[in-house]
mmCIF file of C-alpha atoms and ligand atoms in Angstrom:
data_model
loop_
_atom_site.group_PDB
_atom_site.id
_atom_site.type_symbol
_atom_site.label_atom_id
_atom_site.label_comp_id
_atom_site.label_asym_id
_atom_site.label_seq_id
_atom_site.Cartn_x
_atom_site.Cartn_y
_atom_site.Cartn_z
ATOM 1 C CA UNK Q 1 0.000 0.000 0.000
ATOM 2 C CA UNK Q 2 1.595 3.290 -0.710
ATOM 3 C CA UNK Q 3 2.495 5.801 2.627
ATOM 4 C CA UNK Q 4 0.012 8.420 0.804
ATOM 5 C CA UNK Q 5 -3.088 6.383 0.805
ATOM 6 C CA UNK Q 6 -5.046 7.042 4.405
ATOM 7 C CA UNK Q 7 -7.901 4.704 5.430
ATOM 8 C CA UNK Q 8 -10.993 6.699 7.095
ATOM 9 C CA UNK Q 9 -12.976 4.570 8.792
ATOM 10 C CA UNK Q 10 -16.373 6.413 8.950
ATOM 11 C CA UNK Q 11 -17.986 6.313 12.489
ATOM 12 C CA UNK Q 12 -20.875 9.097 12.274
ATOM 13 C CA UNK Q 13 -23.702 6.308 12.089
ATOM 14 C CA UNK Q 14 -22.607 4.848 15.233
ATOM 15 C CA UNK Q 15 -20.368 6.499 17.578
ATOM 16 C CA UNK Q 16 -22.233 9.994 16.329
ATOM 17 C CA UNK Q 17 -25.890 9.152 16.371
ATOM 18 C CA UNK Q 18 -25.221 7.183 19.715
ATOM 19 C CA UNK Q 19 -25.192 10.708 21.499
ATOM 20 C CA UNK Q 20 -27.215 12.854 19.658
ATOM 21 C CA UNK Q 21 -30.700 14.104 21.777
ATOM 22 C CA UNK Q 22 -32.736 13.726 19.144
ATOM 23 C CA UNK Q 23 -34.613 10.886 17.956
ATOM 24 C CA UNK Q 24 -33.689 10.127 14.243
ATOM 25 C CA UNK Q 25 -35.647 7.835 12.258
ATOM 26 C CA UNK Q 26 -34.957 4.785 10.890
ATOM 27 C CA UNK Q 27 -35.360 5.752 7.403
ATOM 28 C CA UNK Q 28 -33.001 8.901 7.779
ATOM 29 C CA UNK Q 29 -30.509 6.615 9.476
ATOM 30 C CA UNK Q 30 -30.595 4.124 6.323
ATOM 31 C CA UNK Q 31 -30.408 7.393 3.816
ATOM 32 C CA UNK Q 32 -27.410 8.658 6.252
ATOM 33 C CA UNK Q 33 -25.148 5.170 5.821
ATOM 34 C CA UNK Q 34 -26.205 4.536 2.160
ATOM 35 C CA UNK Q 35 -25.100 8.651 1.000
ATOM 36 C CA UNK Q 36 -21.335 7.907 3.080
ATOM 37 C CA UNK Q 37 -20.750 4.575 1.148
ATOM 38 C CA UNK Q 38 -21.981 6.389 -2.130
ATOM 39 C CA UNK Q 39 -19.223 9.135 -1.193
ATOM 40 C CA UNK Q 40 -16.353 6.532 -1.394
ATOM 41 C CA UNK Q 41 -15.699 5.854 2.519
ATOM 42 C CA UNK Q 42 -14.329 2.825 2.618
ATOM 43 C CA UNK Q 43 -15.543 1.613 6.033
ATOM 44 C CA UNK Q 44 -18.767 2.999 7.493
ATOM 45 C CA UNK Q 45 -20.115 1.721 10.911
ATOM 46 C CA UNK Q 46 -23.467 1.378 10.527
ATOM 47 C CA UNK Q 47 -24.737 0.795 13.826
ATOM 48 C CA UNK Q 48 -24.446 -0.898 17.434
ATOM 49 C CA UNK Q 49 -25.904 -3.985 18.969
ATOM 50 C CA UNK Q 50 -25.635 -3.266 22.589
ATOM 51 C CA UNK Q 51 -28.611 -2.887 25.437
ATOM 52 C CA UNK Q 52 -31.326 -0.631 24.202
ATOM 53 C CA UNK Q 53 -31.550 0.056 27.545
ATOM 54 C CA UNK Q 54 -27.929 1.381 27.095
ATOM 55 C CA UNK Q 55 -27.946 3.054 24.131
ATOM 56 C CA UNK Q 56 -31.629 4.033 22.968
ATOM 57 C CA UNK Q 57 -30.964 5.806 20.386
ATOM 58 C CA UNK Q 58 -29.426 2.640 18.530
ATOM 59 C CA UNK Q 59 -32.264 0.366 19.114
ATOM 60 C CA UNK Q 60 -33.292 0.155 15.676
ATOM 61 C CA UNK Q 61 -29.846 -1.353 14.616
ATOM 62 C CA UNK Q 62 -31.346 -4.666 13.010
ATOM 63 C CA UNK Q 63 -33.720 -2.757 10.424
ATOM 64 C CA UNK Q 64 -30.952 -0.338 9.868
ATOM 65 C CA UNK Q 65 -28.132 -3.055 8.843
ATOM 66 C CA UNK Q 66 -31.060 -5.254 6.913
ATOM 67 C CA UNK Q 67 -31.696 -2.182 4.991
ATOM 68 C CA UNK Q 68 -28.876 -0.255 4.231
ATOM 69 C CA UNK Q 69 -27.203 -1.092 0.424
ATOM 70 C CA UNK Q 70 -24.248 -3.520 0.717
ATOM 71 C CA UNK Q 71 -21.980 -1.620 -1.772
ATOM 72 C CA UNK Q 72 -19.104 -4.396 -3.039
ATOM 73 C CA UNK Q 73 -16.028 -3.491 -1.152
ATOM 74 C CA UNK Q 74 -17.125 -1.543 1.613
ATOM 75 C CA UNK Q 75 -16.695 -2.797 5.048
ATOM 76 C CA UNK Q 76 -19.659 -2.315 7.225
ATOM 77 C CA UNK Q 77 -18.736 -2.568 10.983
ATOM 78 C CA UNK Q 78 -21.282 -3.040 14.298
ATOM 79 C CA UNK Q 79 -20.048 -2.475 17.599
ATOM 80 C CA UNK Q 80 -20.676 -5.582 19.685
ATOM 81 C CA UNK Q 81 -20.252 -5.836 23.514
ATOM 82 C CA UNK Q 82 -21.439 -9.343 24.133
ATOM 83 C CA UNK Q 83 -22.823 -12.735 22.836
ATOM 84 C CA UNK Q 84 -25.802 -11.167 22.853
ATOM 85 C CA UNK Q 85 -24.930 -8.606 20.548
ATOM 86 C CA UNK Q 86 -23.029 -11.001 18.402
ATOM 87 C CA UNK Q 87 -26.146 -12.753 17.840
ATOM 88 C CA UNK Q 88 -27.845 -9.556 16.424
ATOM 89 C CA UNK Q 89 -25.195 -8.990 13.970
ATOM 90 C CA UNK Q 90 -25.219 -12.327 13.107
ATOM 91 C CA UNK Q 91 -28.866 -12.422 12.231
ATOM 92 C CA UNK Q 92 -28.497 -8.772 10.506
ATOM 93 C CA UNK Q 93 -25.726 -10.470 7.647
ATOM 94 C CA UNK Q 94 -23.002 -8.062 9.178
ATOM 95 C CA UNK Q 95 -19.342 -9.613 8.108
ATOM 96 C CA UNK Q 96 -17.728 -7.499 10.590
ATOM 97 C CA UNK Q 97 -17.938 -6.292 14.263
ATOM 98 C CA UNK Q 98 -16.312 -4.051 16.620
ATOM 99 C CA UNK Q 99 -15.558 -5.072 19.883
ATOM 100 C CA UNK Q 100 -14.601 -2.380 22.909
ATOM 101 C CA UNK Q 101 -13.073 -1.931 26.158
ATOM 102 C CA UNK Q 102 -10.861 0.847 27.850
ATOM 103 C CA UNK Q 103 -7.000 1.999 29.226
ATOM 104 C CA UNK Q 104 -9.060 2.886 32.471
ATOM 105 C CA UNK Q 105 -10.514 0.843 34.829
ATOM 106 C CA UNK Q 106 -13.529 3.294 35.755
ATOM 107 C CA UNK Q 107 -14.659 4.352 32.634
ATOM 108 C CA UNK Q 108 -14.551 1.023 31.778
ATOM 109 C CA UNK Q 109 -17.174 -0.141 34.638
ATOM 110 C CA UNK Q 110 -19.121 2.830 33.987
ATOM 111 C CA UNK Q 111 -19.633 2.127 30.039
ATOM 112 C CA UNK Q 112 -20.134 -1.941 30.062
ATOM 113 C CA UNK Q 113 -20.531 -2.399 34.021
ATOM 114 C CA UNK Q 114 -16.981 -4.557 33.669
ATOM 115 C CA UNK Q 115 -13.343 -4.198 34.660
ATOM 116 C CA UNK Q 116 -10.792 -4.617 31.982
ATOM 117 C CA UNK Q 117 -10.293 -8.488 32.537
ATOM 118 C CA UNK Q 118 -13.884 -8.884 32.984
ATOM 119 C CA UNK Q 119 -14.334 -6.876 29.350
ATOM 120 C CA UNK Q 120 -11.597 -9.302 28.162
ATOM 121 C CA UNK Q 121 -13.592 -12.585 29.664
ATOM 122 C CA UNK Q 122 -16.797 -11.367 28.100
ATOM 123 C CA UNK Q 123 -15.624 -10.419 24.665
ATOM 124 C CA UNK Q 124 -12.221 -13.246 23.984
ATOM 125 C CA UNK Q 125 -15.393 -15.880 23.090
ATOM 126 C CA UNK Q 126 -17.341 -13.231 21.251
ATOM 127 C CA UNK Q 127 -14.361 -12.630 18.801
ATOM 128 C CA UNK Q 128 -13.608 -16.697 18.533
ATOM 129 C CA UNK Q 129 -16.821 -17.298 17.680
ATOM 130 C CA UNK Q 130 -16.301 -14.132 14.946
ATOM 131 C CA UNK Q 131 -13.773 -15.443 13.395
ATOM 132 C CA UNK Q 132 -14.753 -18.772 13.284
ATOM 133 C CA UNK Q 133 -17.182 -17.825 11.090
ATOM 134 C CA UNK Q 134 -15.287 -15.676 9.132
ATOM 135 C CA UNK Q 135 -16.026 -11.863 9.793
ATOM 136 C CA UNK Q 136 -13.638 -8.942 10.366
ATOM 137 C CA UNK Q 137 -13.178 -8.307 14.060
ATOM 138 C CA UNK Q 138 -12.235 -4.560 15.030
ATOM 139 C CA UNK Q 139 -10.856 -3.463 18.517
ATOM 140 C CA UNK Q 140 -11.925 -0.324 20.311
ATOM 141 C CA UNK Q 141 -9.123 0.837 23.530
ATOM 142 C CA UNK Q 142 -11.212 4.310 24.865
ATOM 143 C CA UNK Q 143 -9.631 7.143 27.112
ATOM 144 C CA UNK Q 144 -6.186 6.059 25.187
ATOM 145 C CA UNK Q 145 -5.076 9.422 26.290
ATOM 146 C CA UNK Q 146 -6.612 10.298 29.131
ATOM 147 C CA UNK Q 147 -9.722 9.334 31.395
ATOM 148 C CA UNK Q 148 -12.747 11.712 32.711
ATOM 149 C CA UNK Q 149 -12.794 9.900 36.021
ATOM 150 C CA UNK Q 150 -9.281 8.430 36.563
ATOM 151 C CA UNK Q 151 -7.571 11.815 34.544
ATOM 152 C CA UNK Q 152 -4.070 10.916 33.194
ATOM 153 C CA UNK Q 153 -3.742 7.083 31.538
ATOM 154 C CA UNK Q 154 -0.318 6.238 30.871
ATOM 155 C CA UNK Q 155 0.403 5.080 27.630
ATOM 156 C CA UNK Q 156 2.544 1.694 28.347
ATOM 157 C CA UNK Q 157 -1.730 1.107 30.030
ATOM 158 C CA UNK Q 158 -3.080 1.908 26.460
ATOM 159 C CA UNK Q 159 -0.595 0.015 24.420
ATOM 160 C CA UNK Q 160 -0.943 -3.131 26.779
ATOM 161 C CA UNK Q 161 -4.681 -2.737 25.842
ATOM 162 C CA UNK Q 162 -3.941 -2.533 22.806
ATOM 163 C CA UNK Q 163 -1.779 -5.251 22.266
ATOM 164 C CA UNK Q 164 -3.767 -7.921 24.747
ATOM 165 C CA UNK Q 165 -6.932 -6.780 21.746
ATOM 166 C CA UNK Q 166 -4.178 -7.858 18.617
ATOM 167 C CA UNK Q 167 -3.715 -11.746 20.593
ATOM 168 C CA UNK Q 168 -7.605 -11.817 21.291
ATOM 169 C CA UNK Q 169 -7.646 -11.999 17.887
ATOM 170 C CA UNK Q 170 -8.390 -8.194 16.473
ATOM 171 C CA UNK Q 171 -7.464 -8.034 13.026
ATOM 172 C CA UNK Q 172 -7.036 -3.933 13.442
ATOM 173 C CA UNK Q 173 -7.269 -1.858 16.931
ATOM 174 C CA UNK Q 174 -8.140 1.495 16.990
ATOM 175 C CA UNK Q 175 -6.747 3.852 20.138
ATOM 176 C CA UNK Q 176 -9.374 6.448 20.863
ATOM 177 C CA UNK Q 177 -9.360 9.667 23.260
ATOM 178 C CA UNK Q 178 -12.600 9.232 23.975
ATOM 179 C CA UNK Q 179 -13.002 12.659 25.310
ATOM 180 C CA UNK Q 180 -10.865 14.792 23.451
ATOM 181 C CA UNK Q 181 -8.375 15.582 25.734
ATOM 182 C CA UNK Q 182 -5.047 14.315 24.401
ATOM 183 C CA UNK Q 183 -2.163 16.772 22.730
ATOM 184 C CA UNK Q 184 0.163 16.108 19.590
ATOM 185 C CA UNK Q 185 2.910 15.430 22.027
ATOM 186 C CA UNK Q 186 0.908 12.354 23.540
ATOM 187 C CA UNK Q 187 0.928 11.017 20.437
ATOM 188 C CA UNK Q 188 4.606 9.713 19.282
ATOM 189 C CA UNK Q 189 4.165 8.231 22.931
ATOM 190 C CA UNK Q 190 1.262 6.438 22.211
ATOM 191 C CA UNK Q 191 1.486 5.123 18.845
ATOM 192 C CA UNK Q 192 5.458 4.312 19.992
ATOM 193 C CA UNK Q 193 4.171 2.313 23.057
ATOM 194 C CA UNK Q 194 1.953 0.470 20.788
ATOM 195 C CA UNK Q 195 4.460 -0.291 18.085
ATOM 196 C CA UNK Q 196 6.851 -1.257 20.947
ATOM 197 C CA UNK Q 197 3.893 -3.926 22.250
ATOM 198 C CA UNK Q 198 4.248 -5.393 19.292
ATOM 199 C CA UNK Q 199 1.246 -3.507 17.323
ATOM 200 C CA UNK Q 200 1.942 -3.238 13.322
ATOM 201 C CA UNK Q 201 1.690 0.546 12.117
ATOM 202 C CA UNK Q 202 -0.653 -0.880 9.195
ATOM 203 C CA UNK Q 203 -3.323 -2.746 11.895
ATOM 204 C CA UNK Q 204 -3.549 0.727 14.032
ATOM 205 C CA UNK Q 205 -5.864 3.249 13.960
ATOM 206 C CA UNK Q 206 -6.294 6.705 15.801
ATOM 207 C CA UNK Q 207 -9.901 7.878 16.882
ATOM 208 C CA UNK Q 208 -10.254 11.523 18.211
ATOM 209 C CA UNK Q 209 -12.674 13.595 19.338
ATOM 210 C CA UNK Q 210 -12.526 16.877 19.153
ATOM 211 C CA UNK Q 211 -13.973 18.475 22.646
ATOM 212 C CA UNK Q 212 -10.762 20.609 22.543
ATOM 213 C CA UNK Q 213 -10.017 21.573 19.291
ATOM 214 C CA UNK Q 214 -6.987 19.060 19.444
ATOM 215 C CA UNK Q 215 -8.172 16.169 17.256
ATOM 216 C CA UNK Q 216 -6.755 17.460 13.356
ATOM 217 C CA UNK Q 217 -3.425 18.217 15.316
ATOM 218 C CA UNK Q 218 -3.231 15.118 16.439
ATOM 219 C CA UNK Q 219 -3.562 13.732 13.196
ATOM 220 C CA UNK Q 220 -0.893 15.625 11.622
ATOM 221 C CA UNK Q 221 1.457 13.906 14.459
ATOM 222 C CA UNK Q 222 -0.581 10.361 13.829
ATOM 223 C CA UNK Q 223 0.354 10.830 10.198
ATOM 224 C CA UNK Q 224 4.141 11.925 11.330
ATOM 225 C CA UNK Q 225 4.271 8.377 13.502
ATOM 226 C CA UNK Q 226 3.102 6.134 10.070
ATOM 227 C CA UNK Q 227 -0.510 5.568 11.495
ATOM 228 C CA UNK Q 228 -2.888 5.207 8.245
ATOM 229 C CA UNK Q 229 -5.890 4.670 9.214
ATOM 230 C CA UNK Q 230 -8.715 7.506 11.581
ATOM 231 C CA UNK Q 231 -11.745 7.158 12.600
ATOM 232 C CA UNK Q 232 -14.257 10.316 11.696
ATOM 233 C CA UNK Q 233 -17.749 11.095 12.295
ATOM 234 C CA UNK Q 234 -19.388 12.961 9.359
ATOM 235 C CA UNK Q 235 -20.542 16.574 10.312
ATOM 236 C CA UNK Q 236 -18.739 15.951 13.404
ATOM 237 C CA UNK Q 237 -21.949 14.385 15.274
ATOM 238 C CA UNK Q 238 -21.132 12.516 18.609
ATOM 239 C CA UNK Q 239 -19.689 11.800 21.811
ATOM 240 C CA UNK Q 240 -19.622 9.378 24.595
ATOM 241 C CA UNK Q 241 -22.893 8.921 26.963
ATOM 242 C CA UNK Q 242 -20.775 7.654 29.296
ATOM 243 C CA UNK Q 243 -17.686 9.737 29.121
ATOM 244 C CA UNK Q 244 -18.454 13.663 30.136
ATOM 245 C CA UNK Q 245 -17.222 15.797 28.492
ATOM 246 C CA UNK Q 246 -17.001 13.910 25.116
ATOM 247 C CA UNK Q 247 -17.879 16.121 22.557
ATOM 248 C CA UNK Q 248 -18.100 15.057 18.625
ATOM 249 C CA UNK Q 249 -15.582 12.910 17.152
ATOM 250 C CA UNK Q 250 -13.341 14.887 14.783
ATOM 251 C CA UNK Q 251 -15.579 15.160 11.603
ATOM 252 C CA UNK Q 252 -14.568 13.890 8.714
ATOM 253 C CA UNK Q 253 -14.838 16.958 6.290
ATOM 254 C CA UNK Q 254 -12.169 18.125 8.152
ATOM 255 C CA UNK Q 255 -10.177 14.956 8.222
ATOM 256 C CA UNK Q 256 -10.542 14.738 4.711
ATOM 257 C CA UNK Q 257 -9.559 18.622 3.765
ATOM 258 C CA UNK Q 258 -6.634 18.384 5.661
ATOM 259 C CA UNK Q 259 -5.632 15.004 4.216
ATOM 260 C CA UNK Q 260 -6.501 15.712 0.849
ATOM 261 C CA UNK Q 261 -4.528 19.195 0.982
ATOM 262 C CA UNK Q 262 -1.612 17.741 2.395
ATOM 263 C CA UNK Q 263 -1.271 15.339 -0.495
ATOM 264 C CA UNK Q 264 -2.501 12.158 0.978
ATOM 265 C CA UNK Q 265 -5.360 10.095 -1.058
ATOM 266 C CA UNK Q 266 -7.911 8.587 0.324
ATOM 267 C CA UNK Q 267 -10.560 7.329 -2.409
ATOM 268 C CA UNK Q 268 -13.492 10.215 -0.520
ATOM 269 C CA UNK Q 269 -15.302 12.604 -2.338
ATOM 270 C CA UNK Q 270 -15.482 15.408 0.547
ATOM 271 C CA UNK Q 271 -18.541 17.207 -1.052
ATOM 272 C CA UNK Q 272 -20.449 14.299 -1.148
ATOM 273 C CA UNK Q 273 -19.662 13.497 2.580
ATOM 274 C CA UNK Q 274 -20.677 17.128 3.258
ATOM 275 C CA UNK Q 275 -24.173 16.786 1.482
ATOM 276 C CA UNK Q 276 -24.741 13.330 3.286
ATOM 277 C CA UNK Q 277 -23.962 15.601 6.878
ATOM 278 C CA UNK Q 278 -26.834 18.305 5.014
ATOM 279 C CA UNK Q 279 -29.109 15.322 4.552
ATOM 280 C CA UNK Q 280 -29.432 14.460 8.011
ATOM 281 C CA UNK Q 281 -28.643 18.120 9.692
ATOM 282 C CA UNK Q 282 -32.762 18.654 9.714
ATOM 283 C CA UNK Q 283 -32.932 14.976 11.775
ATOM 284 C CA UNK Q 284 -30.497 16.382 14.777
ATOM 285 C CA UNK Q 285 -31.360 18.962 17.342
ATOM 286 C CA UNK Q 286 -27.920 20.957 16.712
ATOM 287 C CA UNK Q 287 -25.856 22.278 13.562
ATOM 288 C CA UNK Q 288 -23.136 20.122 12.560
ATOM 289 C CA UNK Q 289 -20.614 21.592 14.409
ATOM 290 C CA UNK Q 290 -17.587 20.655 11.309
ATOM 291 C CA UNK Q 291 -15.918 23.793 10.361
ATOM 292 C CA UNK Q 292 -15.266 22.453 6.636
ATOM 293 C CA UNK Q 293 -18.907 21.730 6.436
ATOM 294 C CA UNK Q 294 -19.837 25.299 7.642
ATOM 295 C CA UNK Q 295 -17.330 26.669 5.110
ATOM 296 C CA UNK Q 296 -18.979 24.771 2.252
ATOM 297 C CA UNK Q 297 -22.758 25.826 3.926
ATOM 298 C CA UNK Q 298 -21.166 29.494 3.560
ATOM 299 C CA UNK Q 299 -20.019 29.060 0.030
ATOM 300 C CA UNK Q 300 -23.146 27.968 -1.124
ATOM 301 C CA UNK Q 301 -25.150 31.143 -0.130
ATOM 302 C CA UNK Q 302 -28.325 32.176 1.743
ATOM 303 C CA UNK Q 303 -31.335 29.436 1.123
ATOM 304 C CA UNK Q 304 -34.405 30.822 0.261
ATOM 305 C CA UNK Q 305 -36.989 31.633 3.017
HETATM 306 P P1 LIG C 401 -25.188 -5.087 32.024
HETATM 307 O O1 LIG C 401 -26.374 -4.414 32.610
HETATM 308 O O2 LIG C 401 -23.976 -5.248 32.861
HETATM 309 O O3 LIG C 401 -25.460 -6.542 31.446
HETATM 310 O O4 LIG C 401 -24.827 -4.338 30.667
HETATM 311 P P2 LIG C 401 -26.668 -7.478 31.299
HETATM 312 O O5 LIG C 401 -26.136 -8.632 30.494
HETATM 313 O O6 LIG C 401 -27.269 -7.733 32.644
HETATM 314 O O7 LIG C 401 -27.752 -6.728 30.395
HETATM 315 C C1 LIG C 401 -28.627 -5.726 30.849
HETATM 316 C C2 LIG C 401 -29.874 -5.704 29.959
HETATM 317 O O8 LIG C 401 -29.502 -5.448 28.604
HETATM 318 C C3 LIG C 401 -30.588 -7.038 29.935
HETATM 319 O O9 LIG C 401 -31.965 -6.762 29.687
HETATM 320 C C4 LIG C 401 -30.019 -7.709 28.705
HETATM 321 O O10 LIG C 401 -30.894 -8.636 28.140
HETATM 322 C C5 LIG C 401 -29.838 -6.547 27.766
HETATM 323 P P3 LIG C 401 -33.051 -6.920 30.891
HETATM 324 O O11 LIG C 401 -32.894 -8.334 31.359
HETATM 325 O O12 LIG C 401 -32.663 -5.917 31.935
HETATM 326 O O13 LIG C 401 -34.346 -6.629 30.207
HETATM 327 N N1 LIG C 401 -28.736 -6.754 26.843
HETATM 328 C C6 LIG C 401 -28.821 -6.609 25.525
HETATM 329 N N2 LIG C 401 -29.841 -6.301 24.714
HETATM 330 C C7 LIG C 401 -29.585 -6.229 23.405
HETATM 331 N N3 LIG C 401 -28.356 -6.426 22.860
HETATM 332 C C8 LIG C 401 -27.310 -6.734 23.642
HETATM 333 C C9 LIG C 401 -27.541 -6.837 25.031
HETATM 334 N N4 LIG C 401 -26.723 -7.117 26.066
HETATM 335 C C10 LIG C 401 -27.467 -7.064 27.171
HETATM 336 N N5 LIG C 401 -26.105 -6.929 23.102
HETATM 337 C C11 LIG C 401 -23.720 -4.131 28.540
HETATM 338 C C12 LIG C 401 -23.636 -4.635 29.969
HETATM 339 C C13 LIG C 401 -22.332 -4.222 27.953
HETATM 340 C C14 LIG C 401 -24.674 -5.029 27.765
HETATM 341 C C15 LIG C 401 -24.261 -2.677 28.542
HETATM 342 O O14 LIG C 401 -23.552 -1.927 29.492
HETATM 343 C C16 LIG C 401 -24.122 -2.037 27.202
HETATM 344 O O15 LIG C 401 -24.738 -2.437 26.223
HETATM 345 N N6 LIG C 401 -23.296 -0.986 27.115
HETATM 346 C C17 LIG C 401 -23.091 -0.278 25.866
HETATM 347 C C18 LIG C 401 -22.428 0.989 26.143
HETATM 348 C C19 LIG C 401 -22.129 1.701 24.840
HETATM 349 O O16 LIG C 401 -22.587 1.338 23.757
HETATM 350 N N7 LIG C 401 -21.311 2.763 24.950
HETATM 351 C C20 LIG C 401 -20.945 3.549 23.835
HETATM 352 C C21 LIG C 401 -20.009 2.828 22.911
HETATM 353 S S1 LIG C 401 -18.305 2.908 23.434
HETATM 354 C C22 LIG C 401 -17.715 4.352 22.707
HETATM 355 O O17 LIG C 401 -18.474 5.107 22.191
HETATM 356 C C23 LIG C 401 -16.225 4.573 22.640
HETATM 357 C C24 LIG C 401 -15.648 4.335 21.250
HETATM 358 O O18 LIG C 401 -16.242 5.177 20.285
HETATM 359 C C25 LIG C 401 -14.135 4.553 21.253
HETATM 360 C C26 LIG C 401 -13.707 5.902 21.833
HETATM 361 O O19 LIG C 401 -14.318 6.935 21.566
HETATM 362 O O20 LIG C 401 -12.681 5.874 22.519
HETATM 363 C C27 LIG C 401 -15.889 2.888 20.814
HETATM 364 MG MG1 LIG C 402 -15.700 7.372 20.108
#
């Protein structure tokens, strides 16, 4: 693969709509997926199979993956905390799954009521089963750079995460700040700890949100370390329910303006990922808060009264 080509790995159906106060319909949820695969991403998570109780707002997650157009090469992730939720995406025809746990001990009880061994214990039979039967398997390690209830994390805790993920049997693991509070200088730290573990460059992704404006600088340095694949949420929807704090993940017209105008490809058309983030703005209770989508909003005028 050549050092220019950047995988985004499109999270906005899942990690964005997971937070987002507003109840969105199925059928906008469906439109939101299907207008992100037709804009070239090359991995969009479509939804989660967790406790409704949990997450409400992703309750709909069977009719959403039945429905949604299986475009030929795209990889269509569900985040899956259990047997249980295993189950769902096996009935749903999803060929890949994302499977999560944290670098901190509390956050990790307060998202999936389980320690990090006990996350390990619940999800090691989850991705057996997962790859026995052939699908993808992604990893999730949250508050990778820092924790809202335990504050620092040290990053020798996130790579040994990370790594413990890789011999579960994670083909890729991605290292999130789950609330947006890590700085470009965390990150040769990180991503070195990880490499040092024993984590290949080419099965590591970053995932940032961007609470404090930190996320695209920390993707210049992510690109600096080798790391070629991000995570993005279109418009910039989402957060954390569980982590305070959390704003939106870094949106991916951003990602991809800064990617694209520093030279590196990634197979996206960004207008396209803007009008999908238009498309569903009327379905959220807030304006997507990315700036490149505001700058394209701008560009195309005043609309009519
Ligand atoms: P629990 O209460 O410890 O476990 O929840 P439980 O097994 O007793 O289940 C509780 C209830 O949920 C039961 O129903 C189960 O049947 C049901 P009841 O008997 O009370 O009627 N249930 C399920 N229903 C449907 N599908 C399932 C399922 N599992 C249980 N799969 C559990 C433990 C993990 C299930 C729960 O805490 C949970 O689902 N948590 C999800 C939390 C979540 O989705 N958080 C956001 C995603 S993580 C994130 O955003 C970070 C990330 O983006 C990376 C980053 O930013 O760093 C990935
Ligand atoms: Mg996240």
């Amino acid at each position: 693969m050549s050092t220019s080509r950047v995988t985004v790995v499109e999270v906005g159906p899942r990690d964005g709509l997971q937070n987002e106060a507003a109840a969105v319909p199925t059928d906008v949820k469906v439109a939101f997926v299907d207008a992100l695969s037709a804009a070239g991403l090359p991995v969009v998570e479509a939804t989660a199979f967790v406790s409704p109780k949990a997450i409400p707002q992703l309750a709909d997650g069977e009719e959403v993956f039945r429905r949604i157009v299986k475009r030929p090469g795209v990889r269509y992730p569900v985040l899956v905390p259990n047997e249980r939720g295993l189950d769902r995406a096996e009935a749903s025809g999803a060929r890949e799954i994302a499977v999560f746990t944290a670098a901190s001990e509390t956050f990790n009880r307060k998202n999936i009521n389980a320690s990090i061994d006990e996350s390990f214990a619940r999800f090691e039979p989850v991705i057996r089963r997962a790859r026995e039967s052939g699908m993808r398997v992604r990893g999730y390690v949250s508050c990778g750079f820092g924790c809202p209830y335990e504050g620092a994390v040290r990053p020798a805790s996130t790579a040994r995460v990370a790594r413990r993920l890789l011999d579960a049997g994670c083909d890729e693991v991605s290292v999130g700040d789950t609330i947006g509070i890590g700085v470009p200088t965390q990150v040769p730290d990180v991503v070195g700890r990880c490499v040092d573990a024993g984590m290949p460059l080419a099965r590591l992704a970053l995932h940032f949100h961007d609470t404090r404006g930190t996320a695209l600088a920390n993707v210049a340095e992510g690109l600096r370390q080798g790391v070629r694949i991000f995570d993005s949420s279109a418009g910039g929807l989402g957060g954390c329910p569980y982590a305070p704090g959390a704003a939106g993940n870094l949106a991916t017209e951003d990602l991809l303006y800064l990617l694209h105008g520093m030279g590196y490809e990634t197979g996206v058309d960004l207008s396209l990922v803007a009008a999908a983030t238009r498309a569903l703005a009327g379905a959220i209770a807030r304006r997507p808060v990315s700036r490149v989508y505001q700058a394209l909003e701008s560009a195309r005028g005043p609309r009519p009264v």
